[in-house]
Coordinates of C-alpha atoms and ligand atoms in Angstrom, one line a residue:
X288 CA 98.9 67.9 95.7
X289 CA 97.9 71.4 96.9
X290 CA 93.8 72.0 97.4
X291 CA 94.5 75.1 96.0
X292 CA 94.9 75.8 91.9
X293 CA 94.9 78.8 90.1
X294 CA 95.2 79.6 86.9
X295 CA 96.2 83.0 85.6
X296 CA 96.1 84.9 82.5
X297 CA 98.8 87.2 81.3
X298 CA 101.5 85.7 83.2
X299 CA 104.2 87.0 81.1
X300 CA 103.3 90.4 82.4
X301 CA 104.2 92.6 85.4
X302 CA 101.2 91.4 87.4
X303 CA 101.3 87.8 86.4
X304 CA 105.1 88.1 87.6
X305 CA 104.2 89.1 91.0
X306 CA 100.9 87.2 91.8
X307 CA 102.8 84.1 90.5
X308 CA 105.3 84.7 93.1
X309 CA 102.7 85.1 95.8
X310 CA 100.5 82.4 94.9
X311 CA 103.7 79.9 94.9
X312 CA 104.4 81.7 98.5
X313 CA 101.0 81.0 99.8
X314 CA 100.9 76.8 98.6
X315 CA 99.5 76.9 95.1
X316 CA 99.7 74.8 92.5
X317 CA 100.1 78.1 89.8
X318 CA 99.2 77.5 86.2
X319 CA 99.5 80.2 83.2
X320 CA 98.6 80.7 79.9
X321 CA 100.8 82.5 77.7
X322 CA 101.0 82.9 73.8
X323 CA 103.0 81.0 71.5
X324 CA 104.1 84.1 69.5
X325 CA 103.4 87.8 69.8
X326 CA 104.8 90.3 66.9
X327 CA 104.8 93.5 69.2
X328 CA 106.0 92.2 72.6
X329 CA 106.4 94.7 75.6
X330 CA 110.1 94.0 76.4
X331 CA 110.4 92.7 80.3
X332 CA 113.5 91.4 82.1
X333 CA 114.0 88.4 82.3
X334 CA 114.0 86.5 85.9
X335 CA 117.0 85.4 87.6
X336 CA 117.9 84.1 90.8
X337 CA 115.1 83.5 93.3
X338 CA 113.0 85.0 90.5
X339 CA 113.6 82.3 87.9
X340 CA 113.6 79.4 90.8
X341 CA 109.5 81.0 91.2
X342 CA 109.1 81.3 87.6
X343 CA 110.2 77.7 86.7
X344 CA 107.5 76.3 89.1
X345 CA 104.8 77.9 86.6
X346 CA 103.4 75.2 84.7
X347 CA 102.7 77.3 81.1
X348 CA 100.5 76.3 78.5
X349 CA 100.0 77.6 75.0
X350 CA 96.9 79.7 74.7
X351 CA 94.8 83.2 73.6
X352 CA 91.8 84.5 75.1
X353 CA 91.1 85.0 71.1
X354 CA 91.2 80.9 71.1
X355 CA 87.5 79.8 73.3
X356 CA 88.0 76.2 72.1
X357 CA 91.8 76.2 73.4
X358 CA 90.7 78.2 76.7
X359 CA 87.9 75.4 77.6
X360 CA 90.7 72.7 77.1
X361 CA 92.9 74.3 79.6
X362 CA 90.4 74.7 82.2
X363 CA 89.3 71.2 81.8
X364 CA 92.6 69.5 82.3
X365 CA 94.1 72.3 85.4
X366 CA 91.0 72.5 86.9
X367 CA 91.4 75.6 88.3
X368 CA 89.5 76.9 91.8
X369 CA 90.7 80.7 91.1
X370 CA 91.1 82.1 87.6
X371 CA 93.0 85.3 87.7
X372 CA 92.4 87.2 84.4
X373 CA 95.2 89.3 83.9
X374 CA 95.7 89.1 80.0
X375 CA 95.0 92.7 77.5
X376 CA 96.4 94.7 75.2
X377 CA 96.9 96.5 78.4
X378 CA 98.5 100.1 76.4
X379 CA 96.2 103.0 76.2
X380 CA 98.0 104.8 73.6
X381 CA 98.2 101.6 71.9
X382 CA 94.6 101.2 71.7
X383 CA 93.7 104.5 70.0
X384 CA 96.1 102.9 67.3
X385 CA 94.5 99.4 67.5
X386 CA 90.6 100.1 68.9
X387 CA 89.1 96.6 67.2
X388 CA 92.0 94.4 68.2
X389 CA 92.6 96.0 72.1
X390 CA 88.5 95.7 72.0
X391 CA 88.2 92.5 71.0
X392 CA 91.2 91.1 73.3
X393 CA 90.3 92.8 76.0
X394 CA 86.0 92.3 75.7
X395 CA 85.2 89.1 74.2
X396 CA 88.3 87.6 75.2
X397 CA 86.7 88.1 78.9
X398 CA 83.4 86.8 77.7
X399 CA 85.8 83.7 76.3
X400 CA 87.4 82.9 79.2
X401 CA 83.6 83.8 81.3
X402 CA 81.8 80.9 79.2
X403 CA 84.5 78.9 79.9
X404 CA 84.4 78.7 83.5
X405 CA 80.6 78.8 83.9
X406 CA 80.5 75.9 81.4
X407 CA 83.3 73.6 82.8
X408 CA 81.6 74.0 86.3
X409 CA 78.4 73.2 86.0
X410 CA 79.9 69.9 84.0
X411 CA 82.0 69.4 86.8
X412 CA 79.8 70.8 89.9
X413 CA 83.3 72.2 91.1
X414 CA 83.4 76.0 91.9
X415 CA 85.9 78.6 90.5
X416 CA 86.3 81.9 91.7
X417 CA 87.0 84.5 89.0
X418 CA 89.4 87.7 89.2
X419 CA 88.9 90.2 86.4
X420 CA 91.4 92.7 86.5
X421 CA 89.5 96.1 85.8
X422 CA 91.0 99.1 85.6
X423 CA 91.1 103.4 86.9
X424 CA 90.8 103.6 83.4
X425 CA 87.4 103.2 83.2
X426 CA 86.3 106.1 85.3
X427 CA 87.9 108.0 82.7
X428 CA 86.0 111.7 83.0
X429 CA 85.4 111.3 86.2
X430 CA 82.6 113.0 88.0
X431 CA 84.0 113.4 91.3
X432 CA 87.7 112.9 92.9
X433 CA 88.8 110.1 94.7
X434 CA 86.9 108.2 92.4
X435 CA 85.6 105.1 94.9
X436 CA 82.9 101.9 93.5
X437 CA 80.0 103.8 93.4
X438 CA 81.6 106.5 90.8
X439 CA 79.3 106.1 87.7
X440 CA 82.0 104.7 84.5
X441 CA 82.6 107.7 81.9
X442 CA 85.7 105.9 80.1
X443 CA 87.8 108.3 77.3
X444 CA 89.9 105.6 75.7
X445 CA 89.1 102.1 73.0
X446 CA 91.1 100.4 76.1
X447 CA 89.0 101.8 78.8
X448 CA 85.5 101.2 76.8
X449 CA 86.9 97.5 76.7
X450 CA 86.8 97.4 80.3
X451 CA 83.9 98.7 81.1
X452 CA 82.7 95.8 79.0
X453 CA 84.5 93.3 80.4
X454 CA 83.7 94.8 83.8
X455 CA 79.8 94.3 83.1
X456 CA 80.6 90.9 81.8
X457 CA 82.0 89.8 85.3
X458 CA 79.1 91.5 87.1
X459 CA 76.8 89.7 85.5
X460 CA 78.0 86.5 85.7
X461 CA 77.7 87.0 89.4
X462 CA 74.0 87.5 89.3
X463 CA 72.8 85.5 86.3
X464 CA 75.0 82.3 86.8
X465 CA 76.1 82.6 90.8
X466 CA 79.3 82.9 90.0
X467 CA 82.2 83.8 92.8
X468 CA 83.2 86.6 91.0
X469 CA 85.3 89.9 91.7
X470 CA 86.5 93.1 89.9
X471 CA 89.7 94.7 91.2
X472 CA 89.5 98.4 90.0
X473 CA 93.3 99.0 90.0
X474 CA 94.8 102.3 89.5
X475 CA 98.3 102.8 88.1
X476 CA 101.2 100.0 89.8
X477 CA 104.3 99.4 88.5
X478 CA 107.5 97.6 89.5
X479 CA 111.1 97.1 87.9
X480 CA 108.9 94.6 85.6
X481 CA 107.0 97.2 83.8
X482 CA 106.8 97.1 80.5
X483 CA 109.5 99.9 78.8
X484 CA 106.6 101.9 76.9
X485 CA 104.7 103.1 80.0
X486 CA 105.7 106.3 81.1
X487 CA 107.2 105.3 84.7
X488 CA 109.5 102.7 83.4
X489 CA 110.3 104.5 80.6
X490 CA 111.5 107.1 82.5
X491 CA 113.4 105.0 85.3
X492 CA 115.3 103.4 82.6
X493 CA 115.9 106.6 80.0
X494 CA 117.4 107.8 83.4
X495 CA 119.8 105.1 84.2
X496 CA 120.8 104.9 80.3
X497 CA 122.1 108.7 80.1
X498 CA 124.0 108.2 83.3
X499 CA 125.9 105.5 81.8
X500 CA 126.3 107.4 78.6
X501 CA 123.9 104.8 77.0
X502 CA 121.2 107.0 76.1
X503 CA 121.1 110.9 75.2
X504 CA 117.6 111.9 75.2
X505 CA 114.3 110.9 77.1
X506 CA 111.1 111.6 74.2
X507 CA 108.2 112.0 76.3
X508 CA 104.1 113.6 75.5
X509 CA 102.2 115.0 78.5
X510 CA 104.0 116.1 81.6
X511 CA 101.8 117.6 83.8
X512 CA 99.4 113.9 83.8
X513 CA 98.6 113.2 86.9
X514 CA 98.7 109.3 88.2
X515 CA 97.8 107.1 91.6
X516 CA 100.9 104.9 91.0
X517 CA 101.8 102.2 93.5
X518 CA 103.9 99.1 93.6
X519 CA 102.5 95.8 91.6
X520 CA 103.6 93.7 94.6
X521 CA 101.3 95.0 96.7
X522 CA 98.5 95.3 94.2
X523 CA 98.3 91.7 93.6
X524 CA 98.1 91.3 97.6
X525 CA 94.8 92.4 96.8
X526 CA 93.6 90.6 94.1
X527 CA 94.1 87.2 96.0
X528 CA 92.3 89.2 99.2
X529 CA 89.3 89.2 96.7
X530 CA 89.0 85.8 96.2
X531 CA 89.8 85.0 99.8
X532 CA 86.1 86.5 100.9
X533 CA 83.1 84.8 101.9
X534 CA 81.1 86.8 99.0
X535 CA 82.1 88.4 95.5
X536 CA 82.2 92.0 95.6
X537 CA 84.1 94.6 93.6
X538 CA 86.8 96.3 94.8
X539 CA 88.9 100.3 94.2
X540 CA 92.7 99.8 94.9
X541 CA 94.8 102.5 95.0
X542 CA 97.1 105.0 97.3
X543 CA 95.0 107.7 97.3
X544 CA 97.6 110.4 96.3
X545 CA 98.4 111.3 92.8
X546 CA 102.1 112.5 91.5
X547 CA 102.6 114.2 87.8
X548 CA 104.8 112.8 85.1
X549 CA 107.2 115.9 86.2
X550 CA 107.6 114.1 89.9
X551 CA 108.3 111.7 88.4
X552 CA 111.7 112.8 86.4
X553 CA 112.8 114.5 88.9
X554 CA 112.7 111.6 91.6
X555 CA 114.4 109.2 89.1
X556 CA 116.9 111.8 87.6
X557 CA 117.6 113.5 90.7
X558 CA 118.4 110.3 92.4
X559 CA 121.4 109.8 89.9
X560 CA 122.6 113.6 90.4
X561 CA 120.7 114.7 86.7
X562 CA 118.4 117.4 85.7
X563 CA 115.8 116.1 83.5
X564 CA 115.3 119.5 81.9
X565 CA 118.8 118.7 80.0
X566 CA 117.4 115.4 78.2
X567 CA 113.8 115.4 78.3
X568 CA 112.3 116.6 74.9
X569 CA 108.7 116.6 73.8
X570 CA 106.9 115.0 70.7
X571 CA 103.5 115.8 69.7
X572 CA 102.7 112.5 69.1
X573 CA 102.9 111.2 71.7
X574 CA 99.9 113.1 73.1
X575 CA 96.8 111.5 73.5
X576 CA 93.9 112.6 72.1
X577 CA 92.1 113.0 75.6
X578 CA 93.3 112.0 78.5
X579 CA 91.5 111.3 81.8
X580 CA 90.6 113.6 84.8
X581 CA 92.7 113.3 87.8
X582 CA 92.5 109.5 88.3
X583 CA 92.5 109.1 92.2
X584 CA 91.3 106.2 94.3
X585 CA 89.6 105.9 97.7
X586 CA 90.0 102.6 98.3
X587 CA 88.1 102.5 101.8
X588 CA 86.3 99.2 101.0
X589 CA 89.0 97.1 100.5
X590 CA 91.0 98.5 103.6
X591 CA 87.4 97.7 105.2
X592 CA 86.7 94.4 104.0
X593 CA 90.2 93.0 103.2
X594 CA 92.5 94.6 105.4
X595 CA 94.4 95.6 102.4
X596 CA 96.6 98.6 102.3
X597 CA 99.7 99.9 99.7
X598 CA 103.1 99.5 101.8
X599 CA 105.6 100.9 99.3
X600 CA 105.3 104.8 98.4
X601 CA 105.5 106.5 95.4
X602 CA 109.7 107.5 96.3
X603 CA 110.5 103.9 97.6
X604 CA 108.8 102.6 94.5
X605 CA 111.3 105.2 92.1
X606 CA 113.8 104.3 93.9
X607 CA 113.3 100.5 93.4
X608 CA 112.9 100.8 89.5
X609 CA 116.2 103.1 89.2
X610 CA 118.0 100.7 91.3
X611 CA 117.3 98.3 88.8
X612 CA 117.6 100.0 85.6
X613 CA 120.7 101.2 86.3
X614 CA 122.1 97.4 87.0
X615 CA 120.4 96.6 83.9
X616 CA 122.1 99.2 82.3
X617 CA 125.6 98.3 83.8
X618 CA 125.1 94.9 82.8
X619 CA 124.4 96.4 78.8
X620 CA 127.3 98.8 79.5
X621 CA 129.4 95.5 80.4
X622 CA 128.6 93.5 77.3
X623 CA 128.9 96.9 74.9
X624 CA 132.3 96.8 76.5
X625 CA 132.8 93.0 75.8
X626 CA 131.5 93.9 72.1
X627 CA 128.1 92.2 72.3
X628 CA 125.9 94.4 70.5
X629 CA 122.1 94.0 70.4
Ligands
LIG110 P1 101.0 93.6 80.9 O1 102.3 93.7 81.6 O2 100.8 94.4 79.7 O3 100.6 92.1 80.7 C1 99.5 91.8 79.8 C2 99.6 90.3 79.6 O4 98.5 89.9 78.7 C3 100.9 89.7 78.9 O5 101.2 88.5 79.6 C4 100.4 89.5 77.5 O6 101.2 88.5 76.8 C5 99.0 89.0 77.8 N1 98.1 89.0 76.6 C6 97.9 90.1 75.8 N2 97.0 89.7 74.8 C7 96.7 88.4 75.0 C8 95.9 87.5 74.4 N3 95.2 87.8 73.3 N4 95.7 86.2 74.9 C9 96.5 85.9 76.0 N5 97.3 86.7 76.7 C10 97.4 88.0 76.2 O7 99.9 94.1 82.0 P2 100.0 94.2 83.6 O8 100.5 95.6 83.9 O9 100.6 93.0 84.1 O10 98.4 94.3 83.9 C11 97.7 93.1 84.1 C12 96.2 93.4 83.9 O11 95.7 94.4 84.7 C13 95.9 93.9 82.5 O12 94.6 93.3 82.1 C14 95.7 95.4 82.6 O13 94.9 95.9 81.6 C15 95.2 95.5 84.0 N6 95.5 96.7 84.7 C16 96.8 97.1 84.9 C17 97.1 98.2 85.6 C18 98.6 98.6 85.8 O14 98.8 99.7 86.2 N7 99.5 97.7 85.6 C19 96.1 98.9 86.2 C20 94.8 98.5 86.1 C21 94.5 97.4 85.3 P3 102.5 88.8 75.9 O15 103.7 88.8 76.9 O16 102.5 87.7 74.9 O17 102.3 90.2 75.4
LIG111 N1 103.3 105.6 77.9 C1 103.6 106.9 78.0 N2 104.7 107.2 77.2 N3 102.9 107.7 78.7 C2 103.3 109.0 78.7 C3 104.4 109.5 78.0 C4 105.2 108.5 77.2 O1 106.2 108.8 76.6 N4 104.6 110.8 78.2 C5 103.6 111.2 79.1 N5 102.8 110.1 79.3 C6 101.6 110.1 80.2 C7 100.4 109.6 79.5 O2 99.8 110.5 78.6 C8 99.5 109.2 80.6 O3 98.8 110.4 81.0 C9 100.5 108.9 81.8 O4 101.8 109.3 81.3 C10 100.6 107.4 82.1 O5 100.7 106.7 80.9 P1 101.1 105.1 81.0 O6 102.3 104.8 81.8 O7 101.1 104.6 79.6 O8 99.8 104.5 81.8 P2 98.3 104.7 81.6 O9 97.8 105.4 82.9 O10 97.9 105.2 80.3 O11 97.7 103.2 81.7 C11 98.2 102.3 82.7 O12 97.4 102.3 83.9 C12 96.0 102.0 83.7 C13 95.4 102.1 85.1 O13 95.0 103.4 85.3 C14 98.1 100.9 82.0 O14 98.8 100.0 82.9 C15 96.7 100.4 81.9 O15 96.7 99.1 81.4 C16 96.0 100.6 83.2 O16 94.6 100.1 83.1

């Protein structure tokens, strides 16, 4: 039986994917909790190949971080040493729609899992180490750019004021209750496992579509927003780094250069011969009511402390999700063609 057990929240989404995957690689006995049912799911592909193989090896169980009696009964019987909390209503757009319900998720669904842990080790006397995935988000109007640990939190969004919360939460169960915990500040990463409604992936896959005649138009809001996107396989490098330290600290991680939703279109379109200007239109409402100042890490302290450092730039990482939309999208054209129709 491997010393090591984590337990991770959110594993159905992009990061759970990936840190699954690396915890498997590094001798873990990985655990996740996923829900039984979710009306509004963010559509992901499914694994296949060596991807499923890592995915099978995941022992799931049913559970919510809405649910604190169901939460204490899975920590009890995985006994976790490392809790990786990756679950949210992760959609900022969303959360404008849904403030109370990305709020409480996203807040008190922290401070669920938080009681948990503190209570099931001081019955048990074994320590966990805790991973709170915090977010760029939270600097929100920023006051100074990169943005770096010390920037002071000025968040613009129900999803963002969330994590701030949360944030605190973990903070303070460091200093009131000793407990090994760490905030990862990520800025934007995404991978061919994004979820379709963020702006990368929806781009990357609107683009392979129209080449294959799938698709006709791309609907997109703000253009000229600015991101620090990197890859998700990387970023999760650094969440296990975190936990890997002789103390808790807190952590920015991020590539330091930002692109705009325009480099965007024309990296993915112009890498299948297309000029976004002929399929790209604009709706209103997809604007959000404010939007952030340019979000830009410096993420000095965790090349510092953890040696940590983004290997896949922002064209390979294009690149990647295009490759794989556009086999996801032969693979629809294929079935269309066979008469399968979804
Ligand atoms: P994601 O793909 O949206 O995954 C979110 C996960 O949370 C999914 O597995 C979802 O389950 C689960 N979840 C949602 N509500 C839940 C609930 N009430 N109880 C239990 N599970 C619930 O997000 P991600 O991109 O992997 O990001 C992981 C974490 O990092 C999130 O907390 C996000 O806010 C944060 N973050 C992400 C980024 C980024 O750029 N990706 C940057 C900074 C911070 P279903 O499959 O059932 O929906
Ligand atoms: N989603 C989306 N859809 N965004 C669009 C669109 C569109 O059609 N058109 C333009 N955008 C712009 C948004 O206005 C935003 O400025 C930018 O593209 C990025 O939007 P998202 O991809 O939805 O990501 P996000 O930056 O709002 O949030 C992501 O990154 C955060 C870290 O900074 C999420 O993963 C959050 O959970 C995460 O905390």
């Amino acid at each position: 039986m491997s010393e090591h057990t984590a337990l991770i929240t959110g594993i159905t989404g992009q990061d759970g994917f990936y840190l699954s995957r690396h915890l498997l690689n590094q001798g873990y006995c990985v655990h996740g909790i996923r829900r039984r049912s979710n009306s509004f799911p963010a559509p992901r592909p499914e694994p296949v190949g060596a991807d499923a193989a890592a995915a099978a090896q995941v022992h799931h169980h049913i559970g919510d971080l809405l649910d604190p009696i169901g939460l204490r009964r899975i920590i009890s019987n995985v006994q976790p040493t490392e809790v990786y909390n990756l679950a949210a209503q992760s959609h900022v757009q969303t959360s404008f729609e849904d403030p109370i319900y990305t709020a409480t998720v996203v807040a008190m669904g922290t401070l669920n899992l938080l009681e948990a842990i503190r209570d099931y080790r001081d019955a048990s006397g074994r320590e966990v180490k805790f991973y709170q995935a915090s977010s760029s988000e939270m600097f929100g109007k920023a006051s100074e750019t990169p943005q770096s640990e010390s920037t002071p939190f000025r968040p613009r969004n129900p999803y963002a004021c969330a994590k701030v919360h949360a944030y605190w939460q973990t903070v303070n169960y460091r200093e009131a209750y000793g407990l090994f915990a760490c905030n990862g500040i990520l800025y934007n990463h995404e991978s061919p496992r994004r979820g379709e409604n963020y702006v990368t992936r929806k781009i990357t896959r609107a683009a392979a579509r129209i080449k294959l005649g799938l698709q006709e138009r791309l609907v997109l809001g703000n253009l000229d927003a600015e991101r620090d996107w990197g890859f998700a396989g990387d970023y999760v490098l650094a969440m296990w780094q975190m936990l890997q330290q002789a103390a808790p600290d807190d952590y920015v991680v991020a590539t330091g250069r930002t692109h705009s939703v325009r480099d965007l279109l024309n990296g993915a379109f112009g890498l299948l011969g297309l000029d976004w200007h002929d399929y790209v239109c604009i709706d209103e409402r997809l604007l959000r009511p404010v939007e952030p100042t340019r979000l830009c890490g410096d993420a000095s302290r965790a090349r510092r402390q953890l040696g940590w450092q983004p290997r896949v730039s922002f064209a390979t990482l294009v690149h990647m999700m295009v490759e794989a939309d556009l086999a996801a999208a032969e693979r629809e054209q294929t079935l269309l063609a066979a008469g399968y129709t979804a």
